[in-house]
Amino acid sequence: MSRAAPLTPSDPRELAGHRITGRLGDARPHAYPAEDPSGARVVIRLLPPGADPGRFLDAVEPLRGVPASGVAQVLGGGLHQDRPYIPTAETDGIALWYTRR
């Protein structure tokens, strides 16, 4: 996992029982390393305001718990202040969701 930057005043500190521990880059959606209630490390992606929550949650639901090889396992999904979010298992390696050219 790459090093996380400190949280900004506008970043959440907690999301659905997950303790946010930092911020990963300036990517959209925002990505936050976090710990679930059991202490397991996860990454939470918080979509920008205006994302369609219903469409997002419908797309995420079939992915919950599907074993994955080479990608982060989807652990759930929900809403935070009308913004969709998705927690995934933390994986080591290069960040494929954010590449600046």
mmCIF file of C-alpha atoms in Angstrom:
data_model
loop_
_atom_site.group_PDB
_atom_site.id
_atom_site.type_symbol
_atom_site.label_atom_id
_atom_site.label_comp_id
_atom_site.label_asym_id
_atom_site.label_seq_id
_atom_site.Cartn_x
_atom_site.Cartn_y
_atom_site.Cartn_z
ATOM 1 C CA MET A 1 0.000 0.000 0.000
ATOM 2 C CA SER A 2 1.329 3.418 -0.863
ATOM 3 C CA ARG A 3 1.807 5.974 1.881
ATOM 4 C CA ALA A 4 -1.298 7.849 2.847
ATOM 5 C CA ALA A 5 -1.479 11.616 3.160
ATOM 6 C CA PRO A 6 -3.034 13.225 6.236
ATOM 7 C CA LEU A 7 -6.773 13.789 6.181
ATOM 8 C CA THR A 8 -8.060 17.224 5.219
ATOM 9 C CA PRO A 9 -10.752 18.986 7.276
ATOM 10 C CA SER A 10 -13.392 17.955 4.709
ATOM 11 C CA ASP A 11 -12.488 14.233 4.791
ATOM 12 C CA PRO A 12 -14.608 11.835 6.843
ATOM 13 C CA ARG A 13 -13.033 10.330 9.961
ATOM 14 C CA GLU A 14 -15.372 7.348 10.082
ATOM 15 C CA LEU A 15 -17.535 5.615 7.484
ATOM 16 C CA ALA A 16 -19.995 2.839 8.365
ATOM 17 C CA GLY A 17 -17.925 1.649 11.318
ATOM 18 C CA HIS A 18 -14.612 1.941 9.451
ATOM 19 C CA ARG A 19 -11.984 4.230 11.019
ATOM 20 C CA ILE A 20 -10.404 6.344 8.254
ATOM 21 C CA THR A 21 -6.623 6.533 8.728
ATOM 22 C CA GLY A 22 -5.476 8.708 5.805
ATOM 23 C CA ARG A 23 -6.049 9.766 2.217
ATOM 24 C CA LEU A 24 -4.623 8.194 -0.948
ATOM 25 C CA GLY A 25 -3.762 10.882 -3.503
ATOM 26 C CA ASP A 26 -6.189 13.323 -5.065
ATOM 27 C CA ALA A 27 -8.007 10.770 -7.188
ATOM 28 C CA ARG A 28 -11.738 10.774 -7.818
ATOM 29 C CA PRO A 29 -13.319 8.810 -6.317
ATOM 30 C CA HIS A 30 -11.496 9.655 -3.123
ATOM 31 C CA ALA A 31 -9.710 6.639 -1.654
ATOM 32 C CA TYR A 32 -9.072 6.249 2.043
ATOM 33 C CA PRO A 33 -7.122 3.554 3.890
ATOM 34 C CA ALA A 34 -9.207 2.457 6.857
ATOM 35 C CA GLU A 35 -9.702 -0.215 9.501
ATOM 36 C CA ASP A 36 -12.911 -2.173 9.871
ATOM 37 C CA PRO A 37 -14.341 -2.821 13.358
ATOM 38 C CA SER A 38 -12.214 -5.978 13.718
ATOM 39 C CA GLY A 39 -9.009 -4.068 12.854
ATOM 40 C CA ALA A 40 -8.644 -5.488 9.322
ATOM 41 C CA ARG A 41 -7.218 -3.010 6.815
ATOM 42 C CA VAL A 42 -9.443 -1.941 3.936
ATOM 43 C CA VAL A 43 -9.623 0.832 1.362
ATOM 44 C CA ILE A 44 -12.809 2.872 1.033
ATOM 45 C CA ARG A 45 -13.622 4.730 -2.160
ATOM 46 C CA LEU A 46 -16.074 7.597 -1.695
ATOM 47 C CA LEU A 47 -17.714 8.703 -4.907
ATOM 48 C CA PRO A 48 -18.221 12.392 -5.633
ATOM 49 C CA PRO A 49 -21.453 14.234 -4.902
ATOM 50 C CA GLY A 50 -23.987 13.706 -7.667
ATOM 51 C CA ALA A 51 -23.156 10.039 -8.286
ATOM 52 C CA ASP A 52 -26.374 8.033 -8.708
ATOM 53 C CA PRO A 53 -26.636 6.036 -5.455
ATOM 54 C CA GLY A 54 -29.240 3.558 -6.707
ATOM 55 C CA ARG A 55 -27.337 2.714 -9.856
ATOM 56 C CA PHE A 56 -24.083 2.393 -7.917
ATOM 57 C CA LEU A 57 -25.506 0.142 -5.192
ATOM 58 C CA ASP A 58 -27.254 -2.054 -7.777
ATOM 59 C CA ALA A 59 -23.926 -2.522 -9.575
ATOM 60 C CA VAL A 60 -21.978 -3.263 -6.376
ATOM 61 C CA GLU A 61 -24.378 -5.757 -4.792
ATOM 62 C CA PRO A 62 -23.487 -8.756 -7.034
ATOM 63 C CA LEU A 63 -19.773 -8.179 -6.312
ATOM 64 C CA ARG A 64 -20.002 -8.516 -2.517
ATOM 65 C CA GLY A 65 -17.902 -11.408 -1.305
ATOM 66 C CA VAL A 66 -16.953 -12.694 -4.768
ATOM 67 C CA PRO A 67 -13.484 -14.237 -4.537
ATOM 68 C CA ALA A 68 -11.095 -12.248 -6.687
ATOM 69 C CA SER A 69 -7.688 -12.938 -8.116
ATOM 70 C CA GLY A 70 -5.571 -9.927 -9.038
ATOM 71 C CA VAL A 71 -8.154 -7.372 -7.910
ATOM 72 C CA ALA A 72 -9.354 -6.104 -4.570
ATOM 73 C CA GLN A 73 -12.280 -8.020 -3.106
ATOM 74 C CA VAL A 74 -15.439 -5.908 -2.755
ATOM 75 C CA LEU A 75 -16.566 -5.985 0.879
ATOM 76 C CA GLY A 76 -19.799 -4.029 0.620
ATOM 77 C CA GLY A 77 -21.159 -0.653 -0.293
ATOM 78 C CA GLY A 78 -23.490 1.982 0.985
ATOM 79 C CA LEU A 79 -24.204 5.680 1.335
ATOM 80 C CA HIS A 80 -22.447 8.380 3.352
ATOM 81 C CA GLN A 81 -24.362 11.677 3.354
ATOM 82 C CA ASP A 82 -26.007 10.720 0.018
ATOM 83 C CA ARG A 83 -22.608 9.793 -1.496
ATOM 84 C CA PRO A 84 -21.996 6.183 -2.492
ATOM 85 C CA TYR A 85 -18.951 4.422 -1.043
ATOM 86 C CA ILE A 86 -17.366 1.012 -1.515
ATOM 87 C CA PRO A 87 -14.985 -0.733 0.890
ATOM 88 C CA THR A 88 -12.529 -3.192 -0.648
ATOM 89 C CA ALA A 89 -9.823 -5.428 0.752
ATOM 90 C CA GLU A 90 -6.458 -3.715 0.943
ATOM 91 C CA THR A 91 -3.984 -5.105 -1.584
ATOM 92 C CA ASP A 92 -0.301 -4.485 -2.095
ATOM 93 C CA GLY A 93 0.952 -3.355 -5.472
ATOM 94 C CA ILE A 94 0.737 -0.413 -7.814
ATOM 95 C CA ALA A 95 -2.365 1.759 -7.814
ATOM 96 C CA LEU A 96 -4.199 1.005 -11.042
ATOM 97 C CA TRP A 97 -7.103 3.344 -10.258
ATOM 98 C CA TYR A 98 -4.947 6.435 -10.408
ATOM 99 C CA THR A 99 -2.349 7.124 -13.056
ATOM 100 C CA ARG A 100 -1.216 10.651 -13.820
ATOM 101 C CA ARG A 101 0.207 11.110 -17.323
#
